[in-house]
Tab-separated table of C-alpha atoms in Angstrom:
chain	number	residue	atom	x	y	z
A	1	MET	CA	0.000	0.000	0.000
A	2	THR	CA	1.364	3.427	-0.946
A	3	LYS	CA	2.354	5.665	1.934
A	4	LYS	CA	1.030	9.222	1.747
A	5	ALA	CA	2.845	12.420	2.742
A	6	ARG	CA	1.473	15.958	2.900
A	7	LEU	CA	3.702	19.020	2.812
A	8	ILE	CA	2.071	21.856	4.807
A	9	TYR	CA	4.004	25.025	4.040
A	10	ASN	CA	3.772	28.680	4.965
A	11	PRO	CA	4.451	30.722	1.800
A	12	VAL	CA	5.463	33.859	3.731
A	13	SER	CA	7.867	32.305	6.290
A	14	GLY	CA	11.397	33.673	6.348
A	15	HIS	CA	12.009	35.427	3.053
A	16	GLU	CA	9.243	33.591	1.142
A	17	GLN	CA	11.887	31.063	0.130
A	18	MET	CA	9.507	28.068	0.261
A	19	LEU	CA	7.753	29.105	-2.939
A	20	GLN	CA	10.631	28.160	-5.238
A	21	ASN	CA	11.413	24.923	-3.368
A	22	VAL	CA	8.037	23.134	-3.198
A	23	ALA	CA	8.556	21.008	-6.323
A	24	ASP	CA	12.038	19.859	-5.215
A	25	ILE	CA	10.779	18.976	-1.723
A	26	LEU	CA	7.863	16.945	-3.165
A	27	ASN	CA	10.417	15.165	-5.324
A	28	VAL	CA	12.434	14.219	-2.213
A	29	LEU	CA	9.265	12.850	-0.576
A	30	GLU	CA	8.576	10.745	-3.692
A	31	GLN	CA	12.173	9.435	-3.524
A	32	ALA	CA	11.484	8.433	0.087
A	33	GLY	CA	8.604	6.258	-1.136
A	34	PHE	CA	5.672	8.548	-0.405
A	35	GLU	CA	2.851	9.662	-2.638
A	36	ALA	CA	3.343	13.373	-1.970
A	37	SER	CA	1.088	16.425	-2.146
A	38	ALA	CA	1.273	19.988	-0.834
A	39	PHE	CA	-0.944	22.422	1.038
A	40	ARG	CA	-0.167	26.136	1.038
A	41	THR	CA	-1.357	27.784	4.265
A	42	THR	CA	-3.674	30.784	4.050
A	43	PRO	CA	-4.034	33.840	6.307
A	44	GLU	CA	-7.081	32.154	7.909
A	45	PRO	CA	-6.539	31.448	11.629
A	46	LEU	CA	-5.236	27.904	12.320
A	47	SER	CA	-4.856	27.134	8.612
A	48	ALA	CA	-1.894	24.754	9.170
A	49	GLN	CA	-3.462	23.228	12.287
A	50	ASN	CA	-6.772	22.416	10.588
A	51	GLU	CA	-5.036	20.890	7.563
A	52	ALA	CA	-2.768	18.776	9.801
A	53	LYS	CA	-5.775	17.452	11.710
A	54	ARG	CA	-7.660	16.716	8.471
A	55	CYS	CA	-4.700	14.821	6.995
A	56	ALA	CA	-4.070	12.840	10.184
A	57	ILE	CA	-7.713	11.727	10.340
A	58	ALA	CA	-7.581	10.895	6.601
A	59	GLY	CA	-4.748	8.443	7.322
A	60	PHE	CA	-1.676	10.238	5.957
A	61	ASP	CA	1.553	8.544	7.107
A	62	LEU	CA	3.743	11.660	7.195
A	63	LEU	CA	3.112	15.377	7.621
A	64	VAL	CA	5.927	17.766	6.738
A	65	GLY	CA	5.649	21.190	8.351
A	66	ALA	CA	7.561	23.897	6.484
A	67	GLY	CA	7.788	27.350	8.019
A	68	GLY	CA	8.857	28.942	11.268
A	69	ASP	CA	8.280	27.589	14.764
A	70	GLY	CA	4.731	29.019	14.670
A	71	THR	CA	3.803	26.890	11.644
A	72	ILE	CA	5.367	23.764	13.183
A	73	ASN	CA	3.470	24.467	16.423
A	74	GLU	CA	0.188	24.546	14.472
A	75	VAL	CA	0.949	21.202	12.804
A	76	VAL	CA	1.744	19.717	16.232
A	77	ASN	CA	-1.530	21.104	17.626
A	78	GLY	CA	-3.410	19.527	14.728
A	79	VAL	CA	-2.220	15.993	15.500
A	80	ALA	CA	-1.340	15.966	19.230
A	81	PRO	CA	-4.916	15.486	20.538
A	82	LEU	CA	-5.580	12.520	18.217
A	83	GLU	CA	-5.346	8.852	19.140
A	84	LYS	CA	-3.600	7.924	15.868
A	85	ARG	CA	-0.811	10.354	14.997
A	86	PRO	CA	1.277	10.360	11.790
A	87	LYS	CA	5.039	10.922	11.799
A	88	LEU	CA	6.130	14.529	11.431
A	89	ALA	CA	9.068	16.171	9.685
A	90	VAL	CA	10.282	19.754	9.903
A	91	ILE	CA	11.586	22.045	7.166
A	92	PRO	CA	12.875	25.232	8.825
A	93	ALA	CA	11.831	28.260	6.783
A	94	GLY	CA	11.445	30.785	9.600
A	95	THR	CA	13.963	33.087	11.287
A	96	THR	CA	15.217	31.348	14.446
A	97	ASN	CA	13.955	27.767	13.808
A	98	ASP	CA	14.682	26.656	17.373
A	99	PHE	CA	12.976	23.296	17.015
A	100	ALA	CA	14.842	22.362	13.817
A	101	ARG	CA	18.106	23.348	15.511
A	102	ALA	CA	17.313	20.956	18.367
A	103	LEU	CA	16.527	18.131	15.877
A	104	LYS	CA	19.828	18.791	14.045
A	105	ILE	CA	18.063	19.533	10.770
A	106	PRO	CA	19.935	21.696	8.208
A	107	ARG	CA	18.699	25.279	8.499
A	108	ASP	CA	20.296	26.937	5.485
A	109	ASP	CA	18.925	24.765	2.660
A	110	LEU	CA	15.268	23.719	2.561
A	111	VAL	CA	15.797	20.800	0.176
A	112	GLU	CA	18.668	19.452	2.308
A	113	ALA	CA	16.328	19.667	5.296
A	114	ALA	CA	13.797	17.539	3.406
A	115	LYS	CA	16.504	14.972	2.601
A	116	VAL	CA	16.697	14.125	6.322
A	117	ILE	CA	13.575	12.043	5.582
A	118	LEU	CA	15.611	9.858	3.191
A	119	THR	CA	17.773	8.640	6.090
A	120	GLY	CA	14.719	7.178	7.839
A	121	LYS	CA	16.066	8.259	11.226
A	122	THR	CA	13.273	9.169	13.672
A	123	GLN	CA	12.819	9.850	17.383
A	124	LYS	CA	9.714	9.899	19.551
A	125	MET	CA	9.624	13.379	21.070
A	126	ASP	CA	8.044	14.802	24.191
A	127	ILE	CA	5.237	17.299	23.600
A	128	GLY	CA	4.004	19.820	26.158
A	129	ARG	CA	0.362	20.438	26.933
A	130	ALA	CA	-0.697	23.833	28.336
A	131	GLY	CA	-4.399	23.783	29.148
A	132	LYS	CA	-5.887	22.698	25.792
A	133	GLN	CA	-2.927	23.899	23.702
A	134	TYR	CA	0.249	21.986	22.815
A	135	PHE	CA	3.846	23.094	22.306
A	136	MET	CA	7.039	21.358	21.178
A	137	ASN	CA	9.796	23.698	22.304
A	138	ILE	CA	9.051	26.282	24.978
A	139	ALA	CA	6.393	27.750	27.225
A	140	ALA	CA	7.063	30.975	29.104
A	141	SER	CA	5.342	33.748	30.990
A	142	GLY	CA	6.240	36.926	32.861
A	143	SER	CA	7.281	40.395	31.723
A	144	LEU	CA	10.705	39.223	30.517
A	145	THR	CA	9.122	36.916	27.926
A	146	GLU	CA	7.858	39.860	25.896
A	147	LEU	CA	11.325	39.689	24.420
A	148	THR	CA	10.081	36.694	22.419
A	149	TYR	CA	6.725	37.820	21.109
A	150	GLY	CA	7.277	41.602	21.331
A	151	VAL	CA	9.444	41.624	18.201
A	152	PRO	CA	7.355	41.915	15.010
A	153	SER	CA	8.027	39.035	12.607
A	154	GLU	CA	9.035	41.355	9.747
A	155	VAL	CA	11.669	42.912	12.038
A	156	LYS	CA	12.940	39.432	12.948
A	157	SER	CA	13.270	38.604	9.240
A	158	VAL	CA	15.430	41.645	8.569
A	159	LEU	CA	17.439	41.908	11.792
A	160	GLY	CA	17.519	38.341	13.192
A	161	TYR	CA	19.254	38.124	16.587
A	162	SER	CA	19.989	41.829	16.738
A	163	ALA	CA	16.198	42.359	16.896
A	164	TYR	CA	16.139	40.489	20.197
A	165	LEU	CA	19.093	42.419	21.587
A	166	LEU	CA	17.622	45.786	20.573
A	167	LYS	CA	14.279	44.819	22.063
A	168	GLY	CA	15.991	43.610	25.238
A	169	ALA	CA	17.756	46.929	25.765
A	170	GLU	CA	14.512	48.808	25.138
A	171	MET	CA	12.546	46.624	27.556
A	172	LEU	CA	14.881	46.499	30.568
A	173	PRO	CA	13.323	49.527	32.314
A	174	LYS	CA	9.825	48.004	31.902
A	175	ILE	CA	10.541	44.581	33.416
A	176	SER	CA	8.389	43.899	36.448
A	177	SER	CA	7.712	40.947	38.717
A	178	ASN	CA	4.434	39.380	39.802
A	179	LYS	CA	3.675	37.216	42.796
A	180	MET	CA	2.900	33.658	41.714
A	181	ARG	CA	2.616	30.151	43.070
A	182	LEU	CA	4.405	27.480	40.994
A	183	THR	CA	3.686	23.872	41.985
A	184	TYR	CA	6.070	21.359	40.372
A	185	ASP	CA	7.218	17.776	41.013
A	186	GLU	CA	9.945	18.693	43.499
A	187	GLY	CA	8.107	21.389	45.433
A	188	VAL	CA	6.356	24.748	45.457
A	189	TYR	CA	7.681	28.281	44.872
A	190	GLU	CA	5.582	31.170	46.155
A	191	GLY	CA	6.928	34.636	45.545
A	192	ASP	CA	7.906	37.267	43.026
A	193	LEU	CA	9.173	36.311	39.596
A	194	SER	CA	9.794	38.144	36.341
A	195	MET	CA	9.693	35.013	34.167
A	196	PHE	CA	9.380	31.256	34.115
A	197	LEU	CA	10.476	29.070	31.209
A	198	LEU	CA	9.463	25.474	30.530
A	199	GLY	CA	11.823	24.005	27.957
A	200	MET	CA	11.578	20.837	25.889
A	201	THR	CA	14.809	21.418	23.921
A	202	ASN	CA	18.049	23.302	24.490
A	203	SER	CA	17.407	26.028	21.892
A	204	ILE	CA	15.563	29.231	22.797
A	205	GLY	CA	15.698	32.213	20.446
A	206	GLY	CA	18.798	30.690	18.885
A	207	PHE	CA	20.659	30.414	22.206
A	208	GLU	CA	21.667	26.859	23.094
A	209	ARG	CA	22.878	27.135	26.693
A	210	ILE	CA	19.771	28.465	28.424
A	211	MET	CA	18.491	24.918	29.064
A	212	PRO	CA	21.846	23.150	29.385
A	213	ASP	CA	20.508	19.709	30.323
A	214	ALA	CA	17.653	19.242	27.835
A	215	GLN	CA	16.642	15.702	26.862
A	216	LEU	CA	14.158	15.419	24.003
A	217	SER	CA	12.417	12.218	25.113
A	218	ASP	CA	12.725	11.865	28.902
A	219	GLY	CA	9.177	12.997	29.734
A	220	LEU	CA	10.429	15.987	31.751
A	221	PHE	CA	10.359	19.741	31.222
A	222	GLN	CA	13.277	21.866	32.270
A	223	LEU	CA	11.916	24.633	34.482
A	224	ILE	CA	13.753	27.916	34.940
A	225	VAL	CA	12.317	30.573	37.251
A	226	VAL	CA	13.827	34.083	37.255
A	227	LYS	CA	12.949	35.717	40.572
A	228	THR	CA	14.481	39.160	40.059
A	229	ALA	CA	13.178	42.060	37.974
A	230	ASN	CA	16.162	44.276	38.782
A	231	PRO	CA	17.596	45.440	35.405
A	232	VAL	CA	21.214	45.060	36.581
A	233	ASP	CA	20.553	41.487	37.784
A	234	VAL	CA	18.646	40.647	34.593
A	235	LEU	CA	21.520	41.870	32.400
A	236	ARG	CA	23.988	39.846	34.499
A	237	LEU	CA	21.830	36.707	34.182
A	238	MET	CA	21.436	37.204	30.413
A	239	ALA	CA	25.217	37.375	30.070
A	240	MET	CA	25.647	34.257	32.251
A	241	ALA	CA	23.000	32.398	30.220
A	242	LEU	CA	25.128	32.621	27.073
A	243	ASN	CA	27.478	29.985	28.538
A	244	GLY	CA	25.038	28.156	30.820
A	245	ASN	CA	26.348	29.543	34.133
A	246	HIS	CA	23.016	31.087	35.161
A	247	VAL	CA	21.486	27.876	36.545
A	248	ASN	CA	23.424	28.031	39.830
A	249	ASP	CA	22.588	31.675	40.569
A	250	PRO	CA	20.506	32.327	43.739
A	251	GLN	CA	18.067	34.412	41.671
A	252	ILE	CA	17.276	31.320	39.572
A	253	ILE	CA	15.358	28.109	40.252
A	254	TYR	CA	16.416	25.340	37.859
A	255	THR	CA	14.781	21.917	38.057
A	256	LYS	CA	13.077	19.202	35.998
A	257	THR	CA	9.395	18.389	36.254
A	258	LYS	CA	6.658	16.448	34.445
A	259	ASN	CA	3.895	18.787	35.644
A	260	LEU	CA	3.645	22.462	36.537
A	261	LYS	CA	0.687	24.402	37.926
A	262	VAL	CA	0.990	28.218	37.755
A	263	GLU	CA	-1.284	30.546	39.717
A	264	LEU	CA	-1.206	34.317	40.049
A	265	LEU	CA	-1.347	35.521	43.662
A	266	GLY	CA	-3.209	38.836	43.669
A	267	GLU	CA	-3.569	41.065	40.604
A	268	SER	CA	-0.905	41.468	37.940
A	269	LYS	CA	1.103	44.694	38.215
A	270	ASP	CA	-0.610	46.268	35.195
A	271	LYS	CA	-4.043	44.712	36.006
A	272	ASP	CA	-4.150	42.878	32.640
A	273	PRO	CA	-4.317	39.070	32.337
A	274	ILE	CA	-0.798	37.637	32.077
A	275	PRO	CA	-0.259	35.889	28.724
A	276	VAL	CA	1.484	32.542	28.296
A	277	ASN	CA	3.859	32.232	25.353
A	278	LEU	CA	3.917	28.846	23.583
A	279	ASP	CA	6.647	28.393	20.951
A	280	GLY	CA	6.837	32.161	20.414
A	281	GLU	CA	3.106	32.915	20.152
A	282	ILE	CA	0.545	33.833	22.802
A	283	GLY	CA	-1.279	30.641	23.807
A	284	GLY	CA	-3.594	31.539	26.666
A	285	HIS	CA	-3.331	33.339	30.005
A	286	LEU	CA	-2.561	32.490	33.636
A	287	PRO	CA	-3.588	30.487	35.628
A	288	ILE	CA	-2.591	27.386	33.647
A	289	ASP	CA	-1.544	23.750	34.116
A	290	PHE	CA	1.283	22.172	32.110
A	291	GLU	CA	1.913	18.479	31.468
A	292	ASN	CA	4.728	16.740	29.598
A	293	LEU	CA	3.414	14.052	27.214
A	294	LYS	CA	6.332	11.667	26.996
A	295	GLN	CA	7.425	10.543	23.499
A	296	HIS	CA	4.071	11.647	22.106
A	297	ILE	CA	4.973	12.350	18.453
A	298	GLU	CA	7.592	10.700	16.229
A	299	PHE	CA	9.772	13.156	14.275
A	300	TYR	CA	12.413	12.701	11.599
A	301	ILE	CA	15.755	13.925	12.976
A	302	GLY	CA	19.147	14.799	11.520
């Protein structure tokens, strides 16, 4: 019986480079033994997610998500709730492509990224659940996380990492802390924090030492809590994070956990609901419960 693969691609990711590569990528999928077809996402909300769900229910064997982390997140959300889940592959066509970096997939040539499928090498990966949403790389909340979703995507495309650094410098005076209760496997933290991060991989915004002990399939999140909102401390911690030395700092909690429950104690400083960032996009608001779904989806890896 012929195996079926569906390429789900975002035509505007990165520098719109997918458009001239679709035919070559479909050719690679055919070489890998799949009957291959393509779906071009539209500006409609959840376009990639709805197509991924449709294809999974229709019995496709492989879904290939091509775009930035946001597109891959939608494909994951399309299949994660289902009982029968196809294999997934990633073609990084965004700006930072954290997830592809973690899977060791080539990030400078889309067709080479597709050729990873020809090797047949796969790994069952942990997937995070946040309320009713899913994520494959990172969940975060707190004023410091605006660094991730506060940078417009067109600015990211042009400036890359410097966009984050410029935004960071601009935001330092605005960083605040909120009082929260975090309940995790090893205990409870009640107090002020400016950010918490739940990581599935070691790559966040292109930096690979923030989560120095990431395992992709161990069923555990890495949890980092930043207690301080003091700009001098935050700058010091950001510098330490570049080489992984931040995890032993007294202003940091660093642990592993399968579950995390986050509650806001009192009102947020600016009275607005506090958003939760999932893979770089807003995916709900506090309070929220997180669970690690161990080895939930099988991905092709480099």
